[in-house]
Short mmCIF file of C-alpha atoms in Angstrom, two decimals:
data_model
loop_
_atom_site.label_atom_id
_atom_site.label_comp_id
_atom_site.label_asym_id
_atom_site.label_seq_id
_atom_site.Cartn_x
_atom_site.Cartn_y
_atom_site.Cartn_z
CA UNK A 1 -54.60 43.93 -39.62
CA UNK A 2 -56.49 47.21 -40.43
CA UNK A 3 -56.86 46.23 -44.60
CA UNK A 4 -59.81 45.38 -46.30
CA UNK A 5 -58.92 41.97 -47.54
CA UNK A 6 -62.04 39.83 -47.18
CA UNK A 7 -64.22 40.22 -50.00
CA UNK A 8 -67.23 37.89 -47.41
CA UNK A 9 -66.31 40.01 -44.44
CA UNK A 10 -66.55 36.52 -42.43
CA UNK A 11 -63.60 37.48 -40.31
CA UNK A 12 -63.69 38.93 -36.90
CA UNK A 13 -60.82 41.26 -36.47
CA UNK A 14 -59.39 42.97 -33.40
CA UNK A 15 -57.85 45.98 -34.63
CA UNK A 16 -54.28 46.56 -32.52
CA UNK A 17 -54.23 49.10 -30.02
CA UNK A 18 -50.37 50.24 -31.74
CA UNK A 19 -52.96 51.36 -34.34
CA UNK A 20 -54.53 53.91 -32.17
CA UNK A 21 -53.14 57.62 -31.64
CA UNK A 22 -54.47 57.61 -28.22
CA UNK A 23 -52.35 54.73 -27.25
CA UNK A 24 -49.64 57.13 -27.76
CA UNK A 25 -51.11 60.09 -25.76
CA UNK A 26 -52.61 61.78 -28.74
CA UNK A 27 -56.34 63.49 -28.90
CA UNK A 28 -58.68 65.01 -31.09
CA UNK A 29 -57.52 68.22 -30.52
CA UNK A 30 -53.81 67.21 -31.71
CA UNK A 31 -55.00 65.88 -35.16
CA UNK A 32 -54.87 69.37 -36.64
CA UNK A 33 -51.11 70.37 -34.75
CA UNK A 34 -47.60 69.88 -36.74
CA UNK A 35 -45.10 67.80 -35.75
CA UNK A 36 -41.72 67.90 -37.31
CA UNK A 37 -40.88 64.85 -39.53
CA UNK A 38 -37.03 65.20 -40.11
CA UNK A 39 -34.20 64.87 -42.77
CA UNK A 40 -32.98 61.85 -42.86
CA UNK A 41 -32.68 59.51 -45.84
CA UNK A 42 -36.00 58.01 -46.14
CA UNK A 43 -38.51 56.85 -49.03
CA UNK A 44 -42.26 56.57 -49.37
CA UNK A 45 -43.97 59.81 -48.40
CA UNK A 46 -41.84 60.85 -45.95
CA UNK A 47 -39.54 61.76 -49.27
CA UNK A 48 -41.95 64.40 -50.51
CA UNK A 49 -39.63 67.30 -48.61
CA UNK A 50 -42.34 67.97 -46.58
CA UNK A 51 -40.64 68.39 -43.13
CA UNK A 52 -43.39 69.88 -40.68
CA UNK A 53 -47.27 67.69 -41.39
CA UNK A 54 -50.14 68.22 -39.38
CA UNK A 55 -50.76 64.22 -37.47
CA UNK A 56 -54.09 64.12 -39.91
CA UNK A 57 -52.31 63.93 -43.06
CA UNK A 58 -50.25 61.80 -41.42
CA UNK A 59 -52.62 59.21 -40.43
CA UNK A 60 -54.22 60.01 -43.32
CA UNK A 61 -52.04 58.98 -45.96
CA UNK A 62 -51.04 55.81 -44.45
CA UNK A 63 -54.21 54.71 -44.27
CA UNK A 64 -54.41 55.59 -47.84
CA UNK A 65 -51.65 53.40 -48.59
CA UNK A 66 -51.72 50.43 -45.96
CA UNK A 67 -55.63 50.25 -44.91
CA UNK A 68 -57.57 49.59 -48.46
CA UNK A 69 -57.74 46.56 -50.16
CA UNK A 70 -53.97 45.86 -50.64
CA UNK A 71 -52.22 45.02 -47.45
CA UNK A 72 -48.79 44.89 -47.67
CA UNK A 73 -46.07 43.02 -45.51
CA UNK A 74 -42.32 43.95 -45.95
CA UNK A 75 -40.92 44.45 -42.52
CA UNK A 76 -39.25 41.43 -42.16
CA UNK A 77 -36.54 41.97 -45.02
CA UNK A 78 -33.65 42.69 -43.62
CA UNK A 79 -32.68 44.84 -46.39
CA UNK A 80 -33.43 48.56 -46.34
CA UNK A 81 -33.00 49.36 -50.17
CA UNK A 82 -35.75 46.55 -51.15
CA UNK A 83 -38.20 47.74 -48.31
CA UNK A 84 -37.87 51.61 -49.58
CA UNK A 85 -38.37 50.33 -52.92
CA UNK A 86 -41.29 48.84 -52.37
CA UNK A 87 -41.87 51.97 -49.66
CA UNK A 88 -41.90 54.37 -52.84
CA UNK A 89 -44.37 52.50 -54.91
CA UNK A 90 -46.89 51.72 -52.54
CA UNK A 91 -46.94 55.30 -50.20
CA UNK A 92 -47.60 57.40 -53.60
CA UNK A 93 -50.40 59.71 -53.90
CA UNK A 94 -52.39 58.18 -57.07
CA UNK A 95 -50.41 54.47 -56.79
CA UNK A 96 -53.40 52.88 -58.93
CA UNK A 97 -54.01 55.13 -62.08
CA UNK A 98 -55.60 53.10 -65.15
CA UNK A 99 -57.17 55.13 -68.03
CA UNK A 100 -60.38 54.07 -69.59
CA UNK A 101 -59.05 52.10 -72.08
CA UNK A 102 -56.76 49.93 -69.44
CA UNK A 103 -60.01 49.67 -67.57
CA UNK A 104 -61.69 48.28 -70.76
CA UNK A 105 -58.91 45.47 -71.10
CA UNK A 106 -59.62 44.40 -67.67
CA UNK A 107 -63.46 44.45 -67.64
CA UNK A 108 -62.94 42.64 -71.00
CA UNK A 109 -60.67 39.66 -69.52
CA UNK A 110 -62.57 39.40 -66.54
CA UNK A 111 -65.80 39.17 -68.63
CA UNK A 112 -64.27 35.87 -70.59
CA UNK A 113 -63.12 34.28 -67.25
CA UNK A 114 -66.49 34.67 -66.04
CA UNK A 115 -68.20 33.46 -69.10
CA UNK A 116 -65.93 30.40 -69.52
CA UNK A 117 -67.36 29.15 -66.05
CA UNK A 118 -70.81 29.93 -66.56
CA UNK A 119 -70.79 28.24 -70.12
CA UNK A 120 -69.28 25.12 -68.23
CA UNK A 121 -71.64 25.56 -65.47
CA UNK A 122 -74.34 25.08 -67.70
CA UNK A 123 -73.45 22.84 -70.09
CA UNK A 124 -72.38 20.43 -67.86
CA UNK A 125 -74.11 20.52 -64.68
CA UNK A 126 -72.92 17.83 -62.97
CA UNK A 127 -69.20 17.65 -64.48
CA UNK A 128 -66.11 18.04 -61.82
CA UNK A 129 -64.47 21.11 -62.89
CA UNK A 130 -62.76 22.85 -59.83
CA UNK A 131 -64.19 26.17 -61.61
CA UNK A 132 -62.53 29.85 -60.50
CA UNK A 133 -65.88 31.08 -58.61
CA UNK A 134 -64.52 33.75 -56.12
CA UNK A 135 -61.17 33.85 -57.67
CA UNK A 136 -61.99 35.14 -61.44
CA UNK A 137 -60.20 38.49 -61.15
CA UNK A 138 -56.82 36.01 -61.40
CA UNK A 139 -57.06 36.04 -65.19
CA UNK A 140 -57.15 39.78 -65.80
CA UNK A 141 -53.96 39.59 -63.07
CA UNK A 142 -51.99 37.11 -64.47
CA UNK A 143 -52.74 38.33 -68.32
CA UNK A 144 -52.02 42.17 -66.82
CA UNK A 145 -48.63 40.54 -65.26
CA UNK A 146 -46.99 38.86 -68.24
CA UNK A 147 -47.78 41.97 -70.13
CA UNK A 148 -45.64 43.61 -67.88
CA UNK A 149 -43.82 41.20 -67.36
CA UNK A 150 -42.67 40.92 -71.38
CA UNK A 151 -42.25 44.70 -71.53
CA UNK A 152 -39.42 44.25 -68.61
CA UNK A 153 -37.45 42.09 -70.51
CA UNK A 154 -39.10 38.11 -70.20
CA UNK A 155 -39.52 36.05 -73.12
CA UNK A 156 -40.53 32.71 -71.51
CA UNK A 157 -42.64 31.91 -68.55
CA UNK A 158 -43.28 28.37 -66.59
CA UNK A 159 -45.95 28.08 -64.85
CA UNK A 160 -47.45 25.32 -62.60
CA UNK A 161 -50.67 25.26 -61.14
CA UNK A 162 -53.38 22.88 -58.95
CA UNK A 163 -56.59 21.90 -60.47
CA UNK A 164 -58.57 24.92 -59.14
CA UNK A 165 -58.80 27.10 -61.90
CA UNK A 166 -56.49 25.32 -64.39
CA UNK A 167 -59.48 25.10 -67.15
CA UNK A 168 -59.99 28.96 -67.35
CA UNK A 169 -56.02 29.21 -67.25
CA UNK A 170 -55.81 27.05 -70.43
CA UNK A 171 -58.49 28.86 -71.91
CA UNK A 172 -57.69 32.39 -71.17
CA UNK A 173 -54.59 32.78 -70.53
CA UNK A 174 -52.48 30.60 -72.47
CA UNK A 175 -54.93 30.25 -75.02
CA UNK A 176 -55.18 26.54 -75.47
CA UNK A 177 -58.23 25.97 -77.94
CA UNK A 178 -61.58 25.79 -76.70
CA UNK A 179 -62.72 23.24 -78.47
CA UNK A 180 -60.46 21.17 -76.75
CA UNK A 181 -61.04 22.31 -73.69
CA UNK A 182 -64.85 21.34 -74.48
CA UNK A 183 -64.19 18.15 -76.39
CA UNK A 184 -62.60 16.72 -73.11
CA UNK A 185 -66.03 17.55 -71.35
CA UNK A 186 -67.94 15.61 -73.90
CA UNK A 187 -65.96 12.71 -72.78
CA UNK A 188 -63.75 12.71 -75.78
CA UNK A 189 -60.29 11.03 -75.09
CA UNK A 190 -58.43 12.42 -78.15
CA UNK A 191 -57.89 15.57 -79.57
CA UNK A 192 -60.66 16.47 -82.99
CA UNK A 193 -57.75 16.97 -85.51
CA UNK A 194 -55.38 13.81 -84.59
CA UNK A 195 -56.96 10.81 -84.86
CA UNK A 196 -55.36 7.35 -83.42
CA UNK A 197 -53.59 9.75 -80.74
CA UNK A 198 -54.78 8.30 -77.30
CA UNK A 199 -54.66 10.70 -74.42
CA UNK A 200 -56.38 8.68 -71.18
CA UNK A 201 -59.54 9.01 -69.81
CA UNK A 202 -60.87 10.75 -66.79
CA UNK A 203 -59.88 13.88 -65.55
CA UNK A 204 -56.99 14.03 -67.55
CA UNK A 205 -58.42 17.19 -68.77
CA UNK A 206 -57.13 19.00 -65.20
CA UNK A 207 -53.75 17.30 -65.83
CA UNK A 208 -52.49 18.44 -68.95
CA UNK A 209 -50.25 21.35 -69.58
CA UNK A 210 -49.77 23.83 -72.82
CA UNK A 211 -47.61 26.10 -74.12
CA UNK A 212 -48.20 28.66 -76.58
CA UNK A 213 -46.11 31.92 -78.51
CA UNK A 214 -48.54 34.84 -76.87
CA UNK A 215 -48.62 38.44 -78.51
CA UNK A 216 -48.74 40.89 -75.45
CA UNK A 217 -50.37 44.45 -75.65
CA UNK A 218 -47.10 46.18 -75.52
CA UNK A 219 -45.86 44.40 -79.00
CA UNK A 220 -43.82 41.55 -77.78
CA UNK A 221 -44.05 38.04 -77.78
CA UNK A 222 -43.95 36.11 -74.54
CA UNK A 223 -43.98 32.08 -74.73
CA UNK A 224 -45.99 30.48 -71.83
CA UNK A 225 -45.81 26.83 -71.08
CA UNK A 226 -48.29 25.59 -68.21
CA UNK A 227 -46.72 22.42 -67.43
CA UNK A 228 -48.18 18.75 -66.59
CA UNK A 229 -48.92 17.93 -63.15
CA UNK A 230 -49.85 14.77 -61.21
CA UNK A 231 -52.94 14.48 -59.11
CA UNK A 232 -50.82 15.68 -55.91
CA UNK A 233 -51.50 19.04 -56.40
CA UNK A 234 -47.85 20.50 -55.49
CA UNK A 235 -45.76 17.81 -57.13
CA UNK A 236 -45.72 20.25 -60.13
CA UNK A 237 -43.57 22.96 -58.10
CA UNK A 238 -40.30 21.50 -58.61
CA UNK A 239 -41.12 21.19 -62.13
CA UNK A 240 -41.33 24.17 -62.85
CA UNK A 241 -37.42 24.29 -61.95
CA UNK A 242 -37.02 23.24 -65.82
CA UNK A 243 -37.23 27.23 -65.98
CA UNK A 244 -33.18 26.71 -64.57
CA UNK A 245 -32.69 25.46 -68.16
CA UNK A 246 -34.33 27.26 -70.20
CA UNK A 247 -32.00 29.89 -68.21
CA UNK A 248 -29.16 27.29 -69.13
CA UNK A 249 -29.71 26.57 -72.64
CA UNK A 250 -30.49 30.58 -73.42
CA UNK A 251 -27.28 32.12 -71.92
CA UNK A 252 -29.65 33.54 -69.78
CA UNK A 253 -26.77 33.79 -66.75
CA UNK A 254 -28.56 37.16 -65.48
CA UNK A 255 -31.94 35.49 -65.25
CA UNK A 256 -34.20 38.07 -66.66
CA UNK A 257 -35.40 36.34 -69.54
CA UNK A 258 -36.78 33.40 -67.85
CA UNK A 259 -39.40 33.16 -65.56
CA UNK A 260 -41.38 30.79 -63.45
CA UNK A 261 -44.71 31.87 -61.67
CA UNK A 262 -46.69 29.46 -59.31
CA UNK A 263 -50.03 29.00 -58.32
CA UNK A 264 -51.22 27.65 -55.21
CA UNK A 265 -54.78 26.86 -53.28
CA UNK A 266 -54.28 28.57 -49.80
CA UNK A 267 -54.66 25.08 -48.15
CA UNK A 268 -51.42 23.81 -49.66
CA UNK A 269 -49.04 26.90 -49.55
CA UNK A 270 -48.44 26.34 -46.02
CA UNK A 271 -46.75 23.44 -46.55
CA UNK A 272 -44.47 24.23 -49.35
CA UNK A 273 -41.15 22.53 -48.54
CA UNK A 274 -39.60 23.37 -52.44
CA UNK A 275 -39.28 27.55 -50.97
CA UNK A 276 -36.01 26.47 -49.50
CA UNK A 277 -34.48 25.94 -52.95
CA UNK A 278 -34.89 29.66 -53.93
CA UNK A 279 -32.13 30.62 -53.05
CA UNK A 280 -29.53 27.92 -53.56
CA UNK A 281 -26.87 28.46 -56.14
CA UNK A 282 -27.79 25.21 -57.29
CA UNK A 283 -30.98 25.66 -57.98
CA UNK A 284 -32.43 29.25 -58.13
CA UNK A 285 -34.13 30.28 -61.46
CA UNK A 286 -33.92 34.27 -60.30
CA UNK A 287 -36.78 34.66 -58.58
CA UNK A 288 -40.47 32.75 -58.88
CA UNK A 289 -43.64 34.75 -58.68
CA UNK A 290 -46.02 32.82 -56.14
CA UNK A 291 -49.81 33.73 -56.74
CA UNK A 292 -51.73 32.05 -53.79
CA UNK A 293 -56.21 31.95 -54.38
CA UNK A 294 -57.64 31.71 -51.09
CA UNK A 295 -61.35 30.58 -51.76
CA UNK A 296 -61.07 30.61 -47.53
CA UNK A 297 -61.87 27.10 -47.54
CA UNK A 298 -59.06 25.38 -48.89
CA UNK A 299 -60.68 22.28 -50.65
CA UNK A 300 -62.61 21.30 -47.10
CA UNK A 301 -61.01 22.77 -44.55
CA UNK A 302 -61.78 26.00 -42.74
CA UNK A 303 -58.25 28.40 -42.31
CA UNK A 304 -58.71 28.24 -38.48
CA UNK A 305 -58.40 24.13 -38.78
CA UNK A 306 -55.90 24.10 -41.15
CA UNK A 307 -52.66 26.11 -39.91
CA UNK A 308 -51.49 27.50 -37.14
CA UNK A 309 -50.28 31.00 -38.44
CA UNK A 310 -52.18 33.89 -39.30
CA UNK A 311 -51.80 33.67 -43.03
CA UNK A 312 -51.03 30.59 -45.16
CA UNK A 313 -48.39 32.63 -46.65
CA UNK A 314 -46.45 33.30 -43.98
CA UNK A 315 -43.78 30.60 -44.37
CA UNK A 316 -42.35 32.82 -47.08
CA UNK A 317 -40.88 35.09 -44.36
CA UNK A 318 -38.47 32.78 -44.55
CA UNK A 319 -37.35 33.78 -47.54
CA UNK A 320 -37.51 37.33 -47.01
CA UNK A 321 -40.26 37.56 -50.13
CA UNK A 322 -42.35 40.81 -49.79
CA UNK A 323 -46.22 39.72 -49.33
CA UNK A 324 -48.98 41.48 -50.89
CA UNK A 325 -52.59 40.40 -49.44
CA UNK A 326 -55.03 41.73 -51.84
CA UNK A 327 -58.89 41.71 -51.38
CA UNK A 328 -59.93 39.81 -55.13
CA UNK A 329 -63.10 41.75 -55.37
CA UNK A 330 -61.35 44.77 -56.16
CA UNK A 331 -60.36 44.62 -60.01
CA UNK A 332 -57.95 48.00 -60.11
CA UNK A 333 -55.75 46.07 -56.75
CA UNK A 334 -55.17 42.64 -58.02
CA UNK A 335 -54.07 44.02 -61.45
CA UNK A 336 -51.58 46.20 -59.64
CA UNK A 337 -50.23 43.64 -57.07
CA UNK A 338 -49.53 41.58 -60.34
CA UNK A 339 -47.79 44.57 -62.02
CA UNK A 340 -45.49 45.27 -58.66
CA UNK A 341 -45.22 41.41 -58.78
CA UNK A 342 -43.64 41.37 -61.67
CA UNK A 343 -41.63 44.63 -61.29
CA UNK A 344 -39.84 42.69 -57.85
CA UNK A 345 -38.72 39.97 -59.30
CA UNK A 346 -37.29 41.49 -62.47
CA UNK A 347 -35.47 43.89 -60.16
CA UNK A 348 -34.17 42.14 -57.29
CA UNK A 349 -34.30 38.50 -58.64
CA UNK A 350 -36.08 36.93 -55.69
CA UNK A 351 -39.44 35.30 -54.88
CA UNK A 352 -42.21 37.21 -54.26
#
């Protein structure tokens, strides 16, 4: 409620009162007075030994952690070792440290998302191309996550996506030539190098999938498949249940070297019936990271008209999957949500 999370600072919002010290009978005068924080087996910055802290550090340090431009919402798992996990990697002192040269990879990655869409923005004016604007800081993410995510173990990751975005995906992420990419534009129905192959017409060029054998920065090699989906934007979720398989045909029974990640428009998410099959012996592939863009207008439709909870995200409750809100405009934030992500699902094997 208190985070920076709206990069247009369109939304009105009421602060609670829970979040004010004077609801509690605290003044100015107290900020500076100790108060004894006990013993007991806790996590996050109340671990640091520190057993007497003045109420400004308090207040201080959670705002540190919870009030930037990463909210975080936990509370509802019922499971004290996941939320003290997650407690001790968000309430650190310095829980976003990247050196120059990380920095460098991200400026560079977000520098070829952007260019993609300006190059198609130009080229072809008046093309349909459901382009990233607002959302471009999801390449460096997702690149930053399977990084991570190969150095923890996964060799193969499924992912399914909606339109929005899907071109720079190809492009950037799992590398899908170019040339293609751009042929399609041109209104060419078959790839340059096989001739006779017929591939449709239309937008056929926001319906096809790819897979590709990516080096990662840490030395590894990660295999990405994006996979085919219909025009109904979240037909391609179940899909991406052929990562069950993979697990099946790799002896994968622990589930760490597959993974599946999905992508969603905000306008969709809350209404994603396939959530319930996480879990189910029958069908769970371990875990699926769910990366939800919120351009804050769906494809039409304003949030207020559109749902009737706070956040489109807030059917995954349900599932007792941590949610991390992050404000896109801040580079350093997104690349670390991916990072923790990634680190959740390898750990506890659940959706995130």
């Amino acid at each position: 409620m208190k985070a920076k999370l709206y990069p247009l600072g369109l939304e009105e919002r009421d602060i609670p009162d829970d979040l004010d010290p004077a609801l509690y009978g605290f003044t100015e005068a107290d900020l500076d007075r100790e108060f004894f924080l006990g013993v007991w087996r806790m996590s996050g910055f109340l671990a640091e030994n520190r057993l007497v802290q003045t109420l400004r550090f308090i207040l201080t340090r959670l705002e540190q952690a919870y009030c930037g431009t990463i909210g975080y919402e936990y509370m509802h798992i019922a499971d004290r070792n996941r939320c003290n996990w997650l407690r001790d990697k968000i309430e650190t002192l310095m829980p976003m440290q990247y050196n120059r040269q990380s920095r460098e990879v991200i400026l560079d990655r977000l520098m070829w998302s952007t260019q993609f869409e300006n190059f198609l923005a130009t080229k072809w004016k008046a093309a349909k191309r459901f382009g990233l604007e607002g959302g471009k800081t999801l390449i460096p993410g997702m690149k930053e996550m399977f990084d991570w995510a190969a150095d923890l173990r996964v060799e193969s990751i499924v992912s399914g996506m909606p339109h929005r975005g899907r071109l720079n995906v190809l492009g950037n992420v799992v590398r899908k030539p170019l040339r293609q990419i751009f042929n399609e534009f041109s209104g060419g129905t078959k790839p340059v190098d096989e001739d006779g192959l017929y591939t449709g017409t239309g937008d056929v060029k926001y319906h096809l999938g790819t897979s590709y054998d990516r080096p990662t920065r840490g030395g590894k090699r990660l295999h990405l498949s994006l996979v085919a989906n219909p025009s109904h934007l979240k037909a391609v979720d179940p899909v991406v249940g052929k990562t069950r398989a993979k697990q099946f045909y790799s002896n994968d029974a622990d589930r760490t070297k597959n993974m599946g990640v999905l992508i969603h428009g905000d306008g969709s998410f809350a209404g994603q019936e396939t959530l319930h099959l996480s879990v189910l012996p029958n069908y769970t592939t371990g875990g699926t990271i769910h990366i939800v863009v919120s351009n804050q207008v769906a494809f039409t439709t304003d949030p207020m008209s559109g749902r009737s909870s706070e956040y489109c995200t807030d059917v995954a409750k349900a599932l007792n999957a941590p949610i991390f809100h992050v404000n896109a405009d801040d580079m350093e934030a997104v690349v670390h949500v991916c990072d923790l992500a990634a680190e959740w699902c390898q750990t506890f094997h659940s959706d995130v």
